[in-house]
mmCIF file of C-alpha atoms in Angstrom:
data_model
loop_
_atom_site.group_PDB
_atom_site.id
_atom_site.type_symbol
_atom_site.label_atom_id
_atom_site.label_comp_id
_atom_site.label_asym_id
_atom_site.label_seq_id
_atom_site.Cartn_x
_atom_site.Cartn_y
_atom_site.Cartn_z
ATOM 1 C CA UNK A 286 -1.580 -11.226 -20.164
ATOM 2 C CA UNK A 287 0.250 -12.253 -23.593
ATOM 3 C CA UNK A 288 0.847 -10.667 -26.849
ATOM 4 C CA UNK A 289 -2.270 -12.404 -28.115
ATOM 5 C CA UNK A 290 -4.788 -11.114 -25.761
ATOM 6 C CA UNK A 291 -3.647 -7.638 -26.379
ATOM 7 C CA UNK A 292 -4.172 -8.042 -29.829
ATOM 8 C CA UNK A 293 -7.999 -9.571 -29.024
ATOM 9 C CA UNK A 294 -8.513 -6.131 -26.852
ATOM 10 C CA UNK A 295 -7.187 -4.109 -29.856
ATOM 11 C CA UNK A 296 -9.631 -6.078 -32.574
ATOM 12 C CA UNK A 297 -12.508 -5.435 -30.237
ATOM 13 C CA UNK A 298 -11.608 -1.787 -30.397
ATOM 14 C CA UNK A 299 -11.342 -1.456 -34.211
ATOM 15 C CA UNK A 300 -14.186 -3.354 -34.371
ATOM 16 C CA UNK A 301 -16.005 -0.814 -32.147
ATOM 17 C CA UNK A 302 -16.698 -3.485 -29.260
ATOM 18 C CA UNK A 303 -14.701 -2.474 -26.903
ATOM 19 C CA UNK A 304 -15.431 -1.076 -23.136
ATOM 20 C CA UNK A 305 -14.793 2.687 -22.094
ATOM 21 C CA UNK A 306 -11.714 1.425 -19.991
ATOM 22 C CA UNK A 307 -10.617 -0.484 -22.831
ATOM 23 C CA UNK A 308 -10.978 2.340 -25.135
ATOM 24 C CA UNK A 309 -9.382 4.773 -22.981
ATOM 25 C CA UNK A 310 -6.212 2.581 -22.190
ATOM 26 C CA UNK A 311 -5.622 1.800 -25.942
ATOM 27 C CA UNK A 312 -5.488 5.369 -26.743
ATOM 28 C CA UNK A 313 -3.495 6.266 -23.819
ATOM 29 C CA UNK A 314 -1.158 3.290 -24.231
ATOM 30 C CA UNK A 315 -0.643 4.308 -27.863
ATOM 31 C CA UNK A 316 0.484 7.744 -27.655
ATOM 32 C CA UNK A 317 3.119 6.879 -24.485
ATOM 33 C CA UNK A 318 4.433 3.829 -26.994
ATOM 34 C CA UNK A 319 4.524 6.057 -29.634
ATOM 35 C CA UNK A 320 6.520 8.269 -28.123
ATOM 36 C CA UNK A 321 9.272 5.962 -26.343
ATOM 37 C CA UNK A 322 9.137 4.382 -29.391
ATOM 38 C CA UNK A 323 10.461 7.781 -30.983
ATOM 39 C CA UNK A 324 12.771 8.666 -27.920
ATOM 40 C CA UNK A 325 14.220 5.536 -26.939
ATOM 41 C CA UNK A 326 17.812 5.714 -28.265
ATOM 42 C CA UNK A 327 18.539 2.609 -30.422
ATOM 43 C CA UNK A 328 21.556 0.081 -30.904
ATOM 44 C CA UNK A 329 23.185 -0.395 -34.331
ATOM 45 C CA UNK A 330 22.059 -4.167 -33.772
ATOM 46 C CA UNK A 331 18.426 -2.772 -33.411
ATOM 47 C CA UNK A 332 18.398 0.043 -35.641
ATOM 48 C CA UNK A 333 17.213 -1.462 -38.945
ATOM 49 C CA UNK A 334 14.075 -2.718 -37.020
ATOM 50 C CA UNK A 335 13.555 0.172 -35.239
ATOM 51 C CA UNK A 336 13.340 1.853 -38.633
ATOM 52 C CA UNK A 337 11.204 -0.826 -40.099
ATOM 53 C CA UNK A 338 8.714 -0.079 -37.123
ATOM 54 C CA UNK A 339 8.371 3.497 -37.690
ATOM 55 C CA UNK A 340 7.767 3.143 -41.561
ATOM 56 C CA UNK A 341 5.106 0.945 -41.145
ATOM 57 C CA UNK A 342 3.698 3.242 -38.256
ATOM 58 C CA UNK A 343 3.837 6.114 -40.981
ATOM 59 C CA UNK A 344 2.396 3.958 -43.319
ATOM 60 C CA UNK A 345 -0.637 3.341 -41.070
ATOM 61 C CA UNK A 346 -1.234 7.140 -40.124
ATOM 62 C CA UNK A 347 -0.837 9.754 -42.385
ATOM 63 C CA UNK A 348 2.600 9.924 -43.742
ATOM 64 C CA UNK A 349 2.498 8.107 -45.887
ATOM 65 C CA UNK A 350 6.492 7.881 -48.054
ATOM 66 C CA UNK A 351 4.657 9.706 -51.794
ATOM 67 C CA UNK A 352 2.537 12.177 -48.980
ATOM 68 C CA UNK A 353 -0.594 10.011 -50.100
ATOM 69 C CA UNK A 354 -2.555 10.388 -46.717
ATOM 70 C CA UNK A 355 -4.668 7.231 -45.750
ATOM 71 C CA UNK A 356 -7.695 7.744 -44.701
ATOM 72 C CA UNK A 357 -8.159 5.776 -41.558
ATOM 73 C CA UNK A 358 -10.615 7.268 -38.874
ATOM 74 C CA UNK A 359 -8.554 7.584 -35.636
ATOM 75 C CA UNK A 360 -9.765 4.754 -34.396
ATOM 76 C CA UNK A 361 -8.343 2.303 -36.533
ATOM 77 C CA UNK A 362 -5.165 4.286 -37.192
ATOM 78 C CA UNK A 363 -4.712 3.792 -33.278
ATOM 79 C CA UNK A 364 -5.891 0.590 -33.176
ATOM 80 C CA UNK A 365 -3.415 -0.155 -36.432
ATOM 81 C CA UNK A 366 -0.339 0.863 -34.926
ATOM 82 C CA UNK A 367 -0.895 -0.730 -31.995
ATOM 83 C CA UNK A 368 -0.646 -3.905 -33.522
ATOM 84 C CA UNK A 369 2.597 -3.000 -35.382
ATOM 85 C CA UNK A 370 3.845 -1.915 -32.074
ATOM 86 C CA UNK A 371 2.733 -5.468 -30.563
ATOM 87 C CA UNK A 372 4.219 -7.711 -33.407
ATOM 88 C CA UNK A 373 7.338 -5.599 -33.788
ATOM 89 C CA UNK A 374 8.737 -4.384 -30.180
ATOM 90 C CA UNK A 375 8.923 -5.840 -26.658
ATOM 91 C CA UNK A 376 6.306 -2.835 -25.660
ATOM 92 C CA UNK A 377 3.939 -4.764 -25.012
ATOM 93 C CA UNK A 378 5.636 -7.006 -22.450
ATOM 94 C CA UNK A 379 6.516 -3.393 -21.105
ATOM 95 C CA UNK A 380 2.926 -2.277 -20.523
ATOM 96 C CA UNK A 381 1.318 -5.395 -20.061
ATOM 97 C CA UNK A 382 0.468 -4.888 -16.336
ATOM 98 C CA UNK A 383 -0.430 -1.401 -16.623
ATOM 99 C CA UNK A 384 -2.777 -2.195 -19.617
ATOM 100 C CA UNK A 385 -3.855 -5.275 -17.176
ATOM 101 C CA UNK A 386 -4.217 -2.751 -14.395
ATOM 102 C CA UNK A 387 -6.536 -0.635 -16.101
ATOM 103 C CA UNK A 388 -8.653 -3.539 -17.591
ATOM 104 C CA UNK A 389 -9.230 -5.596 -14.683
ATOM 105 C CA UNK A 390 -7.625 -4.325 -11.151
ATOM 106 C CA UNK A 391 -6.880 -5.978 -8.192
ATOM 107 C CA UNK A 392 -9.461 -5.362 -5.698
ATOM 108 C CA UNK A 393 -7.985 -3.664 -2.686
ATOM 109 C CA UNK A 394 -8.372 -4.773 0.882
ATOM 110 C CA UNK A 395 -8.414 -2.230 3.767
ATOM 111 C CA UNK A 396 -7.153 -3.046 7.259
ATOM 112 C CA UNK A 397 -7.671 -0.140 10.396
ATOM 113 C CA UNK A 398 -6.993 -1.152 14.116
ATOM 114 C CA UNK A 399 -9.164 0.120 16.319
ATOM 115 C CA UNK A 400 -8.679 3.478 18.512
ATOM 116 C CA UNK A 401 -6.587 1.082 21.207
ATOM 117 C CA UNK A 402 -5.943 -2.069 18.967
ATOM 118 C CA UNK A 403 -2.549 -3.463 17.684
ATOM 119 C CA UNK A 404 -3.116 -5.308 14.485
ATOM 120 C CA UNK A 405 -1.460 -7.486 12.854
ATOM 121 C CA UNK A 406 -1.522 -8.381 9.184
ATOM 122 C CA UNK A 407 0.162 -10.099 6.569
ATOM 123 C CA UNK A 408 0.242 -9.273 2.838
ATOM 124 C CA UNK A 409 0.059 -11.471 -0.243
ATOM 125 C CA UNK A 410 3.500 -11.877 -0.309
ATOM 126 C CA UNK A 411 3.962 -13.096 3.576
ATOM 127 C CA UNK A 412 5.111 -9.160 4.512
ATOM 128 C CA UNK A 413 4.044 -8.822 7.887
ATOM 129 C CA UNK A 414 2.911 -5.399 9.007
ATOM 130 C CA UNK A 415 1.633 -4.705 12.360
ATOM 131 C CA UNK A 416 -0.592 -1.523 12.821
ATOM 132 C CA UNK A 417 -0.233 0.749 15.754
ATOM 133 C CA UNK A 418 -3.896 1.900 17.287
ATOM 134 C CA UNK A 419 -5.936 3.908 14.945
ATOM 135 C CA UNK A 420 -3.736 3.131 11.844
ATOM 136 C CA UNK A 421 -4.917 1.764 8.699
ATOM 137 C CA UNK A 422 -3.443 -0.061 5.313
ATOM 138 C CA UNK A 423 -4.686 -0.726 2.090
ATOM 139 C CA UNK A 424 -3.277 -3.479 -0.043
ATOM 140 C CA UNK A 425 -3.911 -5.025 -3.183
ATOM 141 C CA UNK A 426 -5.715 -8.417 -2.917
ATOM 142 C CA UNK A 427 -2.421 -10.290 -5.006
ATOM 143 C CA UNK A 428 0.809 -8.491 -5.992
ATOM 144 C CA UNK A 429 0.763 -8.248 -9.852
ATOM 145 C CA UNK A 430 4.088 -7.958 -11.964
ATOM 146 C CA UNK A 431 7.430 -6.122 -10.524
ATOM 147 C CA UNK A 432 5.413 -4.018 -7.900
ATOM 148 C CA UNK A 433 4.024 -4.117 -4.250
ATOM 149 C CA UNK A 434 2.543 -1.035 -3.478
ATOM 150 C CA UNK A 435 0.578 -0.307 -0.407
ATOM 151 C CA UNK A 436 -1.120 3.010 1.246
ATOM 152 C CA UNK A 437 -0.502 3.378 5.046
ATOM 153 C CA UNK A 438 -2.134 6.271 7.203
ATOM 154 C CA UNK A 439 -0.569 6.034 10.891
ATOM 155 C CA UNK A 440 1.517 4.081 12.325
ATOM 156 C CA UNK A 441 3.218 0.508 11.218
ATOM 157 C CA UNK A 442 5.970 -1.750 11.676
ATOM 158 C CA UNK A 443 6.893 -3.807 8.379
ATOM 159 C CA UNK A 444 8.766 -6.773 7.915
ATOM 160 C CA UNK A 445 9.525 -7.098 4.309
ATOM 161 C CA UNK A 446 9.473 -10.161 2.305
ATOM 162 C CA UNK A 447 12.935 -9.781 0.276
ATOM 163 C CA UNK A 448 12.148 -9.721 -3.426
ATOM 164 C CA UNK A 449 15.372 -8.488 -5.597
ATOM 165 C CA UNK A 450 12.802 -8.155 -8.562
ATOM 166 C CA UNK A 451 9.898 -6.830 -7.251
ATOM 167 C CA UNK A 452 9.906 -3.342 -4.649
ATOM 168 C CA UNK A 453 7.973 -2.781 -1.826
ATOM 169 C CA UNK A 454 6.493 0.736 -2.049
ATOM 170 C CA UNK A 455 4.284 2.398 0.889
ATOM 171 C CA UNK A 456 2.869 5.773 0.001
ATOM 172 C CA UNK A 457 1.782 7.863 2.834
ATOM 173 C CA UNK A 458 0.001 11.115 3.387
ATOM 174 C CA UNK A 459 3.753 12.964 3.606
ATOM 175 C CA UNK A 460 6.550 10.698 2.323
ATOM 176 C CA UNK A 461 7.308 7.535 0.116
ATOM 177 C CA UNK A 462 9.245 4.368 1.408
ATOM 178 C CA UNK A 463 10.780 2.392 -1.182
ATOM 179 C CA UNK A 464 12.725 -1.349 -0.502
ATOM 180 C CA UNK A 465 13.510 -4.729 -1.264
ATOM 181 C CA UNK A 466 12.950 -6.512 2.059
ATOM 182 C CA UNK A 467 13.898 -5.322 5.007
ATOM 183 C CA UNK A 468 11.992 -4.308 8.670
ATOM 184 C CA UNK A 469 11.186 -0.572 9.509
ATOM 185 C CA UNK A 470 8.670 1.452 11.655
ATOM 186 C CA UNK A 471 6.896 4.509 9.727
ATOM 187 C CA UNK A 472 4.716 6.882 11.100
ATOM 188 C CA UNK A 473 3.058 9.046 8.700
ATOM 189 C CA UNK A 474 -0.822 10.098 9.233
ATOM 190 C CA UNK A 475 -2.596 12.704 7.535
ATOM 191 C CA UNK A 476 -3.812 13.647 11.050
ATOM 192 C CA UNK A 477 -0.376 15.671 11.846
ATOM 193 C CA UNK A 478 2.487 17.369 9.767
ATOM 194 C CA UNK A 479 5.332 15.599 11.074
ATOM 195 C CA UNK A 480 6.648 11.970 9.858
ATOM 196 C CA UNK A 481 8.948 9.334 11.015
ATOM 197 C CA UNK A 482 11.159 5.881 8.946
ATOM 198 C CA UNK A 483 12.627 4.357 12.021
ATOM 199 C CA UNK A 484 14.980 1.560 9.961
ATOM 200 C CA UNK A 485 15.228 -1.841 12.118
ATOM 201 C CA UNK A 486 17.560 -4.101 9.412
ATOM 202 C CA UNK A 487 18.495 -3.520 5.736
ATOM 203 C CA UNK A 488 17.946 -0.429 3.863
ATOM 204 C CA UNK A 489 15.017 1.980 2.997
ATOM 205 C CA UNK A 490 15.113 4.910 0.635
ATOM 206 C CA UNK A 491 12.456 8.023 1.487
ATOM 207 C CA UNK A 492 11.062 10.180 -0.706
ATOM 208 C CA UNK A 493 8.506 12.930 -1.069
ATOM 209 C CA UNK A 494 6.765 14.899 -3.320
ATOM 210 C CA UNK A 495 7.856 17.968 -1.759
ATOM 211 C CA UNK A 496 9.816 20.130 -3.747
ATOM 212 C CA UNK A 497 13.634 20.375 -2.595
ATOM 213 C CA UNK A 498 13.064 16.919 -0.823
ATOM 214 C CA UNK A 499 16.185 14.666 -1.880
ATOM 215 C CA UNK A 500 15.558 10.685 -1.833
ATOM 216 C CA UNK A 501 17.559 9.485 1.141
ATOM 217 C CA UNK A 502 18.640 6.442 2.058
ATOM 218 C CA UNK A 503 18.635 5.349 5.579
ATOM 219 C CA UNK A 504 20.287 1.606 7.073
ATOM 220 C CA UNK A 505 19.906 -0.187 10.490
ATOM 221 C CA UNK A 506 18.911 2.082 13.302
ATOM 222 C CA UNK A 507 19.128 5.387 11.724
ATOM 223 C CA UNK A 508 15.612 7.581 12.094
ATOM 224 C CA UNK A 509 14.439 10.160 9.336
ATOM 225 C CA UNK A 510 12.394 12.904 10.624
ATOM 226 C CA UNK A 511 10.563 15.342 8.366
ATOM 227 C CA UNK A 512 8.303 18.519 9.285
ATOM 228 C CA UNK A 513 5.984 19.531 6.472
ATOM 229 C CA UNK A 514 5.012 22.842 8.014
ATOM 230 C CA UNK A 515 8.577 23.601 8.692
ATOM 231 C CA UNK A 516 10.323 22.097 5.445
ATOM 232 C CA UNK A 517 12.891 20.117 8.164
ATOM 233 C CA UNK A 518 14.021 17.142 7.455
ATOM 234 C CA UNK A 519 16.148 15.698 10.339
ATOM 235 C CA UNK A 520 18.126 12.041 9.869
ATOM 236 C CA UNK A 521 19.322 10.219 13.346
ATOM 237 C CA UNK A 522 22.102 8.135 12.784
ATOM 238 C CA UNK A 523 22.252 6.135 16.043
ATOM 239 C CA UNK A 524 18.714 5.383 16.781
ATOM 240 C CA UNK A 525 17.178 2.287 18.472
ATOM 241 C CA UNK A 526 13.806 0.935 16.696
ATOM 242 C CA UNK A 527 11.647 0.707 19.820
ATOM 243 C CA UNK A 528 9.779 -2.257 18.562
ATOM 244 C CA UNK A 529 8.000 -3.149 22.328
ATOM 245 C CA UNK A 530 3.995 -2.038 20.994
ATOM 246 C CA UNK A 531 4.367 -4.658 18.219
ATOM 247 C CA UNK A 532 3.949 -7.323 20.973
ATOM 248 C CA UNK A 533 1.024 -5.480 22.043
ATOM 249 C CA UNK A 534 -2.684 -6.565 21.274
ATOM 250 C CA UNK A 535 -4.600 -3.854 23.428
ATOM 251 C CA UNK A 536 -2.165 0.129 24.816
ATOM 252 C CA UNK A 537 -4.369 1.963 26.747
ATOM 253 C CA UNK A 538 -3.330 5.980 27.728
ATOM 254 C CA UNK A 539 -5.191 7.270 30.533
ATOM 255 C CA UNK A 540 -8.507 5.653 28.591
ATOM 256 C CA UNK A 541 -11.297 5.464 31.056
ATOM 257 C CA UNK A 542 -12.433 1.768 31.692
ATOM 258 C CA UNK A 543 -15.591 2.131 29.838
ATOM 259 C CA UNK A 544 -13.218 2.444 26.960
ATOM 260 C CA UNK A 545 -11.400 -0.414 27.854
ATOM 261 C CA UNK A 546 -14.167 -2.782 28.871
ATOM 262 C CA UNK A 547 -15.836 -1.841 25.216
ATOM 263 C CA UNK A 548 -12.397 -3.267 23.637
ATOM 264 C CA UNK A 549 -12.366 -6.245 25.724
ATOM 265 C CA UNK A 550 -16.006 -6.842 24.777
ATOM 266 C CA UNK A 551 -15.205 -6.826 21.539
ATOM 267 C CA UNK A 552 -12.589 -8.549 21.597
ATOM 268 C CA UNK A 553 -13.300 -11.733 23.188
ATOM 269 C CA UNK A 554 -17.223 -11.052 22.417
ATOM 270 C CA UNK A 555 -18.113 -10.943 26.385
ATOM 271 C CA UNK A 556 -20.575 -8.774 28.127
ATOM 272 C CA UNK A 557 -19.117 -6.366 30.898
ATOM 273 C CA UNK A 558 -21.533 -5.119 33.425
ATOM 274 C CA UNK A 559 -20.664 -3.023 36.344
ATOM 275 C CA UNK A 560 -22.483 -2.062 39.693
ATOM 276 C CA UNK A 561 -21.251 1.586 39.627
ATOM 277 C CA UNK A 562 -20.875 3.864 36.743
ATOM 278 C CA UNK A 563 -18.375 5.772 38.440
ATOM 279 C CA UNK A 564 -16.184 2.414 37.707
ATOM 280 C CA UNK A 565 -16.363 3.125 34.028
ATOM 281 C CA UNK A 566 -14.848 7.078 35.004
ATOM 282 C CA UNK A 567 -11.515 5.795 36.088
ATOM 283 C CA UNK A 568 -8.540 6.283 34.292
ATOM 284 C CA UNK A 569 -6.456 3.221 33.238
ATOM 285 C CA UNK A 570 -2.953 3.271 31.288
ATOM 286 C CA UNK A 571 -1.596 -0.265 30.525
ATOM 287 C CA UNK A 572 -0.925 -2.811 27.640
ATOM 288 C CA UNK A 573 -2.038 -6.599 27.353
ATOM 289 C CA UNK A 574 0.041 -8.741 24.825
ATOM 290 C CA UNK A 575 -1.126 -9.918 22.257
ATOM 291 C CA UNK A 576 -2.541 -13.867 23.649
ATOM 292 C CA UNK A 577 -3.377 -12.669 27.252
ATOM 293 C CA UNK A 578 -6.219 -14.692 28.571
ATOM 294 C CA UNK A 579 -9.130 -12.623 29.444
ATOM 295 C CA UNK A 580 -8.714 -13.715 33.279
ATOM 296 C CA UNK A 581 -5.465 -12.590 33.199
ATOM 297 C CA UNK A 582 -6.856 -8.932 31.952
ATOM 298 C CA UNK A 583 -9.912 -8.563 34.153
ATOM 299 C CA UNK A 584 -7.180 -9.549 36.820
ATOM 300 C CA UNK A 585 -4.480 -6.708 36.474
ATOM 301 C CA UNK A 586 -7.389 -4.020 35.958
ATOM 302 C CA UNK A 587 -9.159 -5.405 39.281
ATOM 303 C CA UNK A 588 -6.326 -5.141 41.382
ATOM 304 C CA UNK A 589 -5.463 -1.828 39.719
ATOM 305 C CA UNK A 590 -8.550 -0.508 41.454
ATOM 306 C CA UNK A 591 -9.251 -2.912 44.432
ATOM 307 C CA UNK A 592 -12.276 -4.190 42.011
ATOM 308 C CA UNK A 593 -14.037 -7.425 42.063
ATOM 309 C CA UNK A 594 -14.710 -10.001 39.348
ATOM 310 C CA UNK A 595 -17.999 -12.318 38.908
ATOM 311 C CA UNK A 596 -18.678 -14.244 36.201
ATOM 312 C CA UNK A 597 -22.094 -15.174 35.692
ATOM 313 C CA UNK A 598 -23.247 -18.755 34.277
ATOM 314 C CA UNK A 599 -24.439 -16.959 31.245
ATOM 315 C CA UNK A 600 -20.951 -15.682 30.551
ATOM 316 C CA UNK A 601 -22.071 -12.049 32.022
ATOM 317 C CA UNK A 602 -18.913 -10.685 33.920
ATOM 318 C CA UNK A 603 -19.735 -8.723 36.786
ATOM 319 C CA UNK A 604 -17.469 -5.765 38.187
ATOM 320 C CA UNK A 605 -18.195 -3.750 41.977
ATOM 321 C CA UNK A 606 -16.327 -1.837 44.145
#
């Protein structure tokens, strides 16, 4: 977005055209402008047109120099010094992705993996994240302007795409990860009170915000813990990233094999049948990496339990005692 459509947003709002959101963001925009434009402490170089600015703001609200008030409605007083703003400051440049934001978002996309699925995904900007079982992300569609934000709930590892001018941000039920590029593990779920930023390479800084909490940085294999209930925040400074469940397409933890012939089904989009039901009782705890053939995981469960394996000519697989 450019100076120019700005302007065309601003016209259709003095001219009374333009939508709610539209409406809303102009006035919203205009009073945080406004006010930096007040605040924001100015260079001799920049003074003179700072002043300049401000006169002509005055001019277009109600101060006017003799005390003569002008009697704009508030629309177009708004919608007046907005344009002053956009033809005499870099402000707009400034706000042009929020006021973009607001207009049109990004749709989001939302990834979960399953209750004993390892997911992997990769973001707009080739960051690969990989979600632990019963995780899930949510991630703009494109990154727009000098921000990647993302939501996580669980459990991911991320491999950041290093961008000096744009951070990666992943807000979580408990803390905030900011970085540039780098890989971590963080395990944050709204599900428990406890959280985890396990740093693999580079550098992370956490935040919260939890009273009290201060933004810490962490670096290669150092582990910050942090205990809502409690207020603890513990950092590890010689941890190992134990990175093995990335590899992982399907962890199973004492699931019963009805569990684990349902994810199987699904994921190779088979039909399990079995001659017993007390079969689907039995307790299996195991991981299959991610590109396992199905053979080779009917295989290890069969001998697992002295099972046998019969496919069928309509792709029906068959399991008895």
């Amino acid at each position: 977005m450019n100076v120019a459509q700005l302007k065309r947003i601003i016209n259709r709002y003095l001219a009374g055209n333009a939508s709610g959101k539209e409406t809303a963001l102009i006035e919203t925009w205009y009073e945080t402008a406004l006010d930096e434009a007040r605040q924001t402490p100015a260079s001799p170089q920049s003074e003179a047109h700072r002043q300049e600015v401000l006169e002509r703001l005055r001019l277009e609200m109600n101060e006017g120099p003799t005390g003569k008030v002008i009697r704009f409605s508030k629309m177009r007083s708004i919608a007046a010094a907005c344009i002053v703003l956009l033809g005499g400051a870099s402000l707009a440049w400034k706000y042009q992705y929020d006021i973009l934001d607001a207009i049109d978002p990004v749709p989001l996309e939302t990834v979960t993996a399953r209750a004993f699925q390892v997911k992997q995904v990769v973001l707009p900007d080739s960051t690969v994240v990989v979600l632990n079982a019963g995780s899930e992300i949510s991630y703009p569609r494109h990154f727009r302007g000098k921000k990647r934000q993302v939501r996580l709930n669980g459990e991911a590892f991320f491999d950041v795409t290093h961008n000096p001018s744009a951070a990666f941000t992943i807000t979580a039920p408990h803390l905030q990860v900011q970085v540039l590029g780098t890989s971590f593990v963080m395990t944050d779920s709204s599900h428990i009170q406890a959280a985890r930023v396990s740093v693999k390479t580079g550098r992370v800084a956490v935040s919260a915000e939890t009273k009290g909490f201060p933004v810490t940085q962490l670096t290669a294999n150092q582990e910050l813990f942090y205990d809502e209930a409690g207020g603890v925040v513990n950092i590890n400074r010689h941890h190992e990233v134990d990175l093995g469940w990335t590899s992982k397409q399907l962890v199973f933890n004492n699931a019963s094999l009805a569990e684990v012939f349902r994810e199987i089904e699904n994921l190779f989009n088979v039909k399990i049948q079995v001659s017993d039901t007390s079969i689907r009782e039995l307790k299996f705890t195991g991981a299959f990496d991610a590109g396992d053939p199905l053979p080779d995981m009917l295989k290890v469960i069969a001998l697992s339990y002295r099972l046998t394996i019969q496919k069928h000519k309509d792709g029906t697989i068959n399991i008895s005692n």
